[in-house]
Amino acid sequence: MRIICVNNYDEMSEKAANILASQIILKPESVVGLATGSTPIGMYDHMVRAYESGKISFQRVTTFNLDEYFNLDKNNPQSYYFYMKKNLYDKVDIPNENINIPNGMVEDIERECIRYEKEIRNKGGIDIQVLGIGRNGHIGFNEPDIKFEALTHMVNLDEQTIRDNSRFFSSIEEVPTKAISMGIKTIMRAKKIVLLASGKEKAESIYEAIYGKITPTLPASVLQLHPDVVFVLDKDAAWKLDSKELDKEYL
Ligand code: F6R
């Protein structure tokens, strides 16, 4: 595990974009796992700039998003499909057929979850997976639980997640209570993982993820077992960590 700690949100975004861009430069046909939420927006912005300046192309990249709300039309501005189009896909040269996001509108959710897993496998697995982290330690929508859910599955969102995500909706009643998410095994099979976190409200879950017991009650703690994971943190998200272990760039 490496922990890169930078000054602020923009430096975190740039650092994460550089890691992703390097992956795409080294392997133009990379399979990239992506996250939504407020944390990676700046990273996507830097990726778009890298594309516009000719540094990277998404022509041969395949993407798999971590999750999608259940029963929210993809044209709804709060859907993760809409988010991805707005922040990345409509702004770069990725072919539509290379974009994969779970479909939360299908009748047979179980079948959709199996299809998603198969697609990932058919593409040879995920080369690099981007993650955010919930204040409750969730990754993807793997909420605190008594067991790790292995593969892509339907999730009942945690009350805290519903409250946290209500900031994107006009009222809390509009926040979907279910989602489809990659499972912990799906995430852990990625060859590399980059987790981004910014802000003091993430400091506790970051601390627990890195130093805490490995437990499904704090799903991100499982990342301690991944052979190639990097946490890119701003100093607010990192403030509880032991400074000796950080690759600090703000001193
Ligand atoms: C989003 C996702 C979630 C978020 C997490 C943090 O695809 O899987 O795990 O990464 O909820 O969200 P923000 O970045 O909004 O704090």
GROMACS .gro file of C-alpha atoms and ligand atoms in nm:
model
  267
    1MET     CA    1   0.000   0.000   0.000
    2ARG     CA    2   0.119   0.350  -0.080
    3ILE     CA    3  -0.026   0.664   0.068
    4ILE     CA    4   0.025   0.982  -0.130
    5CYS     CA    5  -0.070   1.292   0.058
    6VAL     CA    6  -0.107   1.626  -0.116
    7ASN     CA    7  -0.215   1.975  -0.017
    8ASN     CA    8  -0.566   2.005  -0.144
    9TYR     CA    9  -0.847   1.878  -0.364
   10ASP     CA   10  -0.701   2.003  -0.690
   11GLU     CA   11  -0.362   1.842  -0.627
   12MET     CA   12  -0.538   1.516  -0.537
   13SER     CA   13  -0.736   1.535  -0.863
   14GLU     CA   14  -0.428   1.606  -1.072
   15LYS     CA   15  -0.227   1.329  -0.908
   16ALA     CA   16  -0.505   1.074  -0.963
   17ALA     CA   17  -0.548   1.185  -1.326
   18ASN     CA   18  -0.174   1.146  -1.380
   19ILE     CA   19  -0.185   0.790  -1.245
   20LEU     CA   20  -0.476   0.703  -1.477
   21ALA     CA   21  -0.317   0.877  -1.774
   22SER     CA   22   0.009   0.685  -1.719
   23GLN     CA   23  -0.187   0.362  -1.718
   24ILE     CA   24  -0.356   0.455  -2.048
   25ILE     CA   25  -0.026   0.565  -2.205
   26LEU     CA   26   0.144   0.241  -2.102
   27LYS     CA   27  -0.151   0.027  -2.210
   28PRO     CA   28  -0.385   0.207  -2.452
   29GLU     CA   29  -0.634  -0.082  -2.441
   30SER     CA   30  -0.662  -0.061  -2.060
   31VAL     CA   31  -0.975  -0.172  -1.880
   32VAL     CA   32  -1.050   0.105  -1.632
   33GLY     CA   33  -1.292   0.086  -1.339
   34LEU     CA   34  -1.447   0.422  -1.254
   35ALA     CA   35  -1.629   0.585  -0.964
   36THR     CA   36  -1.879   0.869  -0.940
   37GLY     CA   37  -1.965   1.107  -0.654
   38SER     CA   38  -1.816   1.448  -0.584
   39THR     CA   39  -1.458   1.330  -0.520
   40PRO     CA   40  -1.349   1.228  -0.875
   41ILE     CA   41  -1.503   1.526  -1.059
   42GLY     CA   42  -1.173   1.717  -1.053
   43MET     CA   43  -0.987   1.407  -1.169
   44TYR     CA   44  -1.222   1.375  -1.467
   45ASP     CA   45  -1.164   1.739  -1.546
   46HIS     CA   46  -0.787   1.678  -1.558
   47MET     CA   47  -0.843   1.366  -1.772
   48VAL     CA   48  -1.046   1.569  -2.021
   49ARG     CA   49  -0.766   1.826  -2.035
   50ALA     CA   50  -0.509   1.550  -2.092
   51TYR     CA   51  -0.725   1.425  -2.380
   52GLU     CA   52  -0.772   1.774  -2.528
   53SER     CA   53  -0.400   1.840  -2.521
   54GLY     CA   54  -0.337   1.513  -2.706
   55LYS     CA   55  -0.161   1.336  -2.418
   56ILE     CA   56  -0.409   1.048  -2.402
   57SER     CA   57  -0.680   0.888  -2.612
   58PHE     CA   58  -0.971   0.675  -2.494
   59GLN     CA   59  -1.023   0.512  -2.834
   60ARG     CA   60  -0.911   0.171  -2.710
   61VAL     CA   61  -0.997   0.212  -2.342
   62THR     CA   62  -1.287   0.012  -2.194
   63THR     CA   63  -1.454   0.140  -1.878
   64PHE     CA   64  -1.664  -0.028  -1.611
   65ASN     CA   65  -1.841   0.187  -1.356
   66LEU     CA   66  -1.864   0.067  -0.999
   67ASP     CA   67  -2.232   0.123  -0.949
   68GLU     CA   68  -2.566   0.265  -1.055
   69TYR     CA   69  -2.888   0.346  -0.874
   70PHE     CA   70  -3.174   0.100  -0.903
   71ASN     CA   71  -3.481   0.214  -1.092
   72LEU     CA   72  -3.346   0.553  -1.197
   73ASP     CA   73  -3.366   0.620  -1.568
   74LYS     CA   74  -3.027   0.679  -1.727
   75ASN     CA   75  -3.148   1.016  -1.855
   76ASN     CA   76  -3.223   1.130  -1.502
   77PRO     CA   77  -2.953   1.389  -1.417
   78GLN     CA   78  -2.887   1.206  -1.088
   79SER     CA   79  -2.810   0.875  -1.257
   80TYR     CA   80  -2.447   0.771  -1.267
   81TYR     CA   81  -2.481   0.718  -1.642
   82PHE     CA   82  -2.575   1.086  -1.679
   83TYR     CA   83  -2.291   1.190  -1.445
   84MET     CA   84  -2.034   0.994  -1.645
   85LYS     CA   85  -2.154   1.135  -1.980
   86LYS     CA   86  -2.143   1.486  -1.840
   87ASN     CA   87  -1.807   1.465  -1.665
   88LEU     CA   88  -1.611   1.238  -1.899
   89TYR     CA   89  -1.768   1.032  -2.175
   90ASP     CA   90  -1.917   1.318  -2.379
   91LYS     CA   91  -1.589   1.507  -2.361
   92VAL     CA   92  -1.342   1.242  -2.477
   93ASP     CA   93  -1.309   1.001  -2.771
   94ILE     CA   94  -1.430   0.685  -2.597
   95PRO     CA   95  -1.649   0.471  -2.827
   96ASN     CA   96  -1.997   0.413  -2.680
   97GLU     CA   97  -1.959   0.039  -2.700
   98ASN     CA   98  -1.657   0.057  -2.467
   99ILE     CA   99  -1.862   0.210  -2.184
  100ASN     CA  100  -2.011  -0.021  -1.922
  101ILE     CA  101  -2.240   0.088  -1.638
  102PRO     CA  102  -2.475  -0.148  -1.454
  103ASN     CA  103  -2.832  -0.108  -1.578
  104GLY     CA  104  -3.058  -0.039  -1.281
  105MET     CA  105  -3.373  -0.036  -1.498
  106VAL     CA  106  -3.384  -0.402  -1.601
  107GLU     CA  107  -3.645  -0.637  -1.463
  108ASP     CA  108  -3.410  -0.922  -1.390
  109ILE     CA  109  -3.147  -0.762  -1.165
  110GLU     CA  110  -2.980  -1.092  -1.084
  111ARG     CA  111  -2.922  -1.156  -1.452
  112GLU     CA  112  -2.787  -0.804  -1.499
  113CYS     CA  113  -2.537  -0.861  -1.217
  114ILE     CA  114  -2.416  -1.186  -1.375
  115ARG     CA  115  -2.395  -1.019  -1.717
  116TYR     CA  116  -2.184  -0.737  -1.570
  117GLU     CA  117  -1.940  -0.978  -1.408
  118LYS     CA  118  -1.909  -1.173  -1.732
  119GLU     CA  119  -1.839  -0.857  -1.933
  120ILE     CA  120  -1.556  -0.766  -1.696
  121ARG     CA  121  -1.413  -1.115  -1.726
  122ASN     CA  122  -1.447  -1.117  -2.107
  123LYS     CA  123  -1.241  -0.798  -2.123
  124GLY     CA  124  -0.963  -0.966  -1.927
  125GLY     CA  125  -1.041  -0.801  -1.590
  126ILE     CA  126  -0.991  -0.448  -1.464
  127ASP     CA  127  -0.639  -0.305  -1.498
  128ILE     CA  128  -0.696  -0.008  -1.271
  129GLN     CA  129  -0.992   0.069  -1.046
  130VAL     CA  130  -1.067   0.417  -0.914
  131LEU     CA  131  -1.249   0.433  -0.581
  132GLY     CA  132  -1.392   0.699  -0.353
  133ILE     CA  133  -1.486   0.619   0.004
  134GLY     CA  134  -1.805   0.680   0.199
  135ARG     CA  135  -1.800   0.838   0.546
  136ASN     CA  136  -1.911   0.494   0.664
  137GLY     CA  137  -1.616   0.328   0.486
  138HIS     CA  138  -1.813   0.197   0.189
  139ILE     CA  139  -1.644   0.136  -0.146
  140GLY     CA  140  -1.863   0.121  -0.451
  141PHE     CA  141  -2.195   0.073  -0.276
  142ASN     CA  142  -2.065  -0.206  -0.054
  143GLU     CA  143  -2.219  -0.083   0.267
  144PRO     CA  144  -2.111  -0.186   0.619
  145ASP     CA  145  -2.242  -0.538   0.676
  146ILE     CA  146  -2.170  -0.857   0.866
  147LYS     CA  147  -2.017  -1.015   0.555
  148PHE     CA  148  -1.841  -0.908   0.236
  149GLU     CA  149  -2.059  -0.942  -0.072
  150ALA     CA  150  -1.831  -1.088  -0.338
  151LEU     CA  151  -1.969  -1.007  -0.682
  152THR     CA  152  -2.191  -0.747  -0.851
  153HIS     CA  153  -2.517  -0.738  -0.656
  154MET     CA  154  -2.819  -0.536  -0.555
  155VAL     CA  155  -2.766  -0.326  -0.242
  156ASN     CA  156  -2.993  -0.160   0.011
  157LEU     CA  157  -2.827   0.174   0.067
  158ASP     CA  158  -2.724   0.264   0.418
  159GLU     CA  159  -2.916   0.544   0.591
  160GLN     CA  160  -2.600   0.752   0.609
  161THR     CA  161  -2.535   0.705   0.236
  162ILE     CA  162  -2.891   0.814   0.157
  163ARG     CA  163  -2.844   1.120   0.379
  164ASP     CA  164  -2.501   1.197   0.226
  165ASN     CA  165  -2.626   1.159  -0.131
  166SER     CA  166  -2.941   1.364  -0.070
  167ARG     CA  167  -2.727   1.673  -0.140
  168PHE     CA  168  -2.750   1.583  -0.510
  169PHE     CA  169  -3.133   1.552  -0.505
  170SER     CA  170  -3.403   1.810  -0.433
  171SER     CA  171  -3.528   1.611  -0.134
  172ILE     CA  172  -3.418   1.305   0.064
  173GLU     CA  173  -3.734   1.120  -0.048
  174GLU     CA  174  -3.604   1.128  -0.405
  175VAL     CA  175  -3.280   0.945  -0.323
  176PRO     CA  176  -3.304   0.585  -0.443
  177THR     CA  177  -3.278   0.334  -0.159
  178LYS     CA  178  -3.125   0.060  -0.373
  179ALA     CA  179  -2.837   0.033  -0.618
  180ILE     CA  180  -2.638  -0.220  -0.817
  181SER     CA  181  -2.274  -0.234  -0.716
  182MET     CA  182  -1.963  -0.430  -0.800
  183GLY     CA  183  -1.882  -0.658  -0.510
  184ILE     CA  184  -1.571  -0.666  -0.294
  185LYS     CA  185  -1.420  -0.951  -0.494
  186THR     CA  186  -1.490  -0.768  -0.821
  187ILE     CA  187  -1.301  -0.468  -0.682
  188MET     CA  188  -1.021  -0.673  -0.526
  189ARG     CA  189  -0.956  -0.854  -0.855
  190ALA     CA  190  -0.852  -0.524  -1.019
  191LYS     CA  191  -0.479  -0.530  -1.084
  192LYS     CA  192  -0.432  -0.181  -0.938
  193ILE     CA  193  -0.653   0.030  -0.715
  194VAL     CA  194  -0.644   0.407  -0.666
  195LEU     CA  195  -0.858   0.541  -0.382
  196LEU     CA  196  -0.920   0.915  -0.363
  197ALA     CA  197  -1.037   1.105  -0.058
  198SER     CA  198  -1.060   1.471   0.025
  199GLY     CA  199  -1.186   1.660   0.329
  200LYS     CA  200  -1.199   1.614   0.706
  201GLU     CA  201  -1.527   1.420   0.690
  202LYS     CA  202  -1.335   1.130   0.530
  203ALA     CA  203  -1.049   1.127   0.784
  204GLU     CA  204  -1.209   0.873   1.018
  205SER     CA  205  -1.298   0.619   0.748
  206ILE     CA  206  -0.952   0.663   0.591
  207TYR     CA  207  -0.787   0.600   0.926
  208GLU     CA  208  -0.997   0.288   0.986
  209ALA     CA  209  -0.944   0.163   0.630
  210ILE     CA  210  -0.567   0.183   0.667
  211TYR     CA  211  -0.505   0.095   1.034
  212GLY     CA  212  -0.827  -0.067   1.144
  213LYS     CA  213  -0.931  -0.430   1.166
  214ILE     CA  214  -1.018  -0.588   0.831
  215THR     CA  215  -1.392  -0.615   0.863
  216PRO     CA  216  -1.705  -0.594   0.646
  217THR     CA  217  -1.835  -0.334   0.890
  218LEU     CA  218  -1.579  -0.102   0.729
  219PRO     CA  219  -1.563  -0.237   0.373
  220ALA     CA  220  -1.260  -0.027   0.263
  221SER     CA  221  -1.047  -0.206   0.526
  222VAL     CA  222  -1.028  -0.505   0.288
  223LEU     CA  223  -0.796  -0.294   0.069
  224GLN     CA  224  -0.519  -0.368   0.321
  225LEU     CA  225  -0.500  -0.708   0.152
  226HIS     CA  226  -0.468  -0.577  -0.205
  227PRO     CA  227  -0.118  -0.612  -0.352
  228ASP     CA  228  -0.118  -0.282  -0.545
  229VAL     CA  229  -0.326  -0.007  -0.391
  230VAL     CA  230  -0.252   0.363  -0.361
  231PHE     CA  231  -0.448   0.610  -0.150
  232VAL     CA  232  -0.434   0.965  -0.288
  233LEU     CA  233  -0.541   1.193  -0.005
  234ASP     CA  234  -0.551   1.560   0.064
  235LYS     CA  235  -0.413   1.662   0.400
  236ASP     CA  236  -0.758   1.698   0.558
  237ALA     CA  237  -0.848   1.338   0.472
  238ALA     CA  238  -0.504   1.222   0.591
  239TRP     CA  239  -0.476   1.418   0.914
  240LYS     CA  240  -0.528   1.117   1.142
  241LEU     CA  241  -0.262   0.902   0.977
  242ASP     CA  242   0.090   0.844   1.101
  243SER     CA  243   0.301   1.100   0.917
  244LYS     CA  244   0.596   0.858   0.886
  245GLU     CA  245   0.400   0.643   0.644
  246LEU     CA  246   0.293   0.917   0.407
  247ASP     CA  247   0.456   1.020   0.081
  248LYS     CA  248   0.406   1.382   0.166
  249GLU     CA  249   0.420   1.651  -0.094
  250TYR     CA  250   0.301   1.945   0.108
  251LEU     CA  251   0.584   1.994   0.358
  252F6R     C1  252  -1.954   0.617  -0.638
  252F6R     C2  253  -1.922   0.526  -0.529
  252F6R     C3  254  -1.917   0.570  -0.387
  252F6R     C4  255  -1.849   0.705  -0.366
  252F6R     C5  256  -1.852   0.744  -0.219
  252F6R     C6  257  -1.792   0.880  -0.195
  252F6R     O1  258  -1.950   0.550  -0.762
  252F6R     O2  259  -1.904   0.412  -0.556
  252F6R     O3  260  -1.849   0.471  -0.312
  252F6R     O4  261  -1.717   0.697  -0.411
  252F6R     O5  262  -1.984   0.744  -0.173
  252F6R     O6  263  -1.874   0.977  -0.252
  252F6R     P1  264  -1.830   1.129  -0.260
  252F6R     O7  265  -1.714   1.134  -0.352
  252F6R     O8  266  -1.950   1.200  -0.319
  252F6R     O9  267  -1.796   1.171  -0.122
   0.00000   0.00000   0.00000
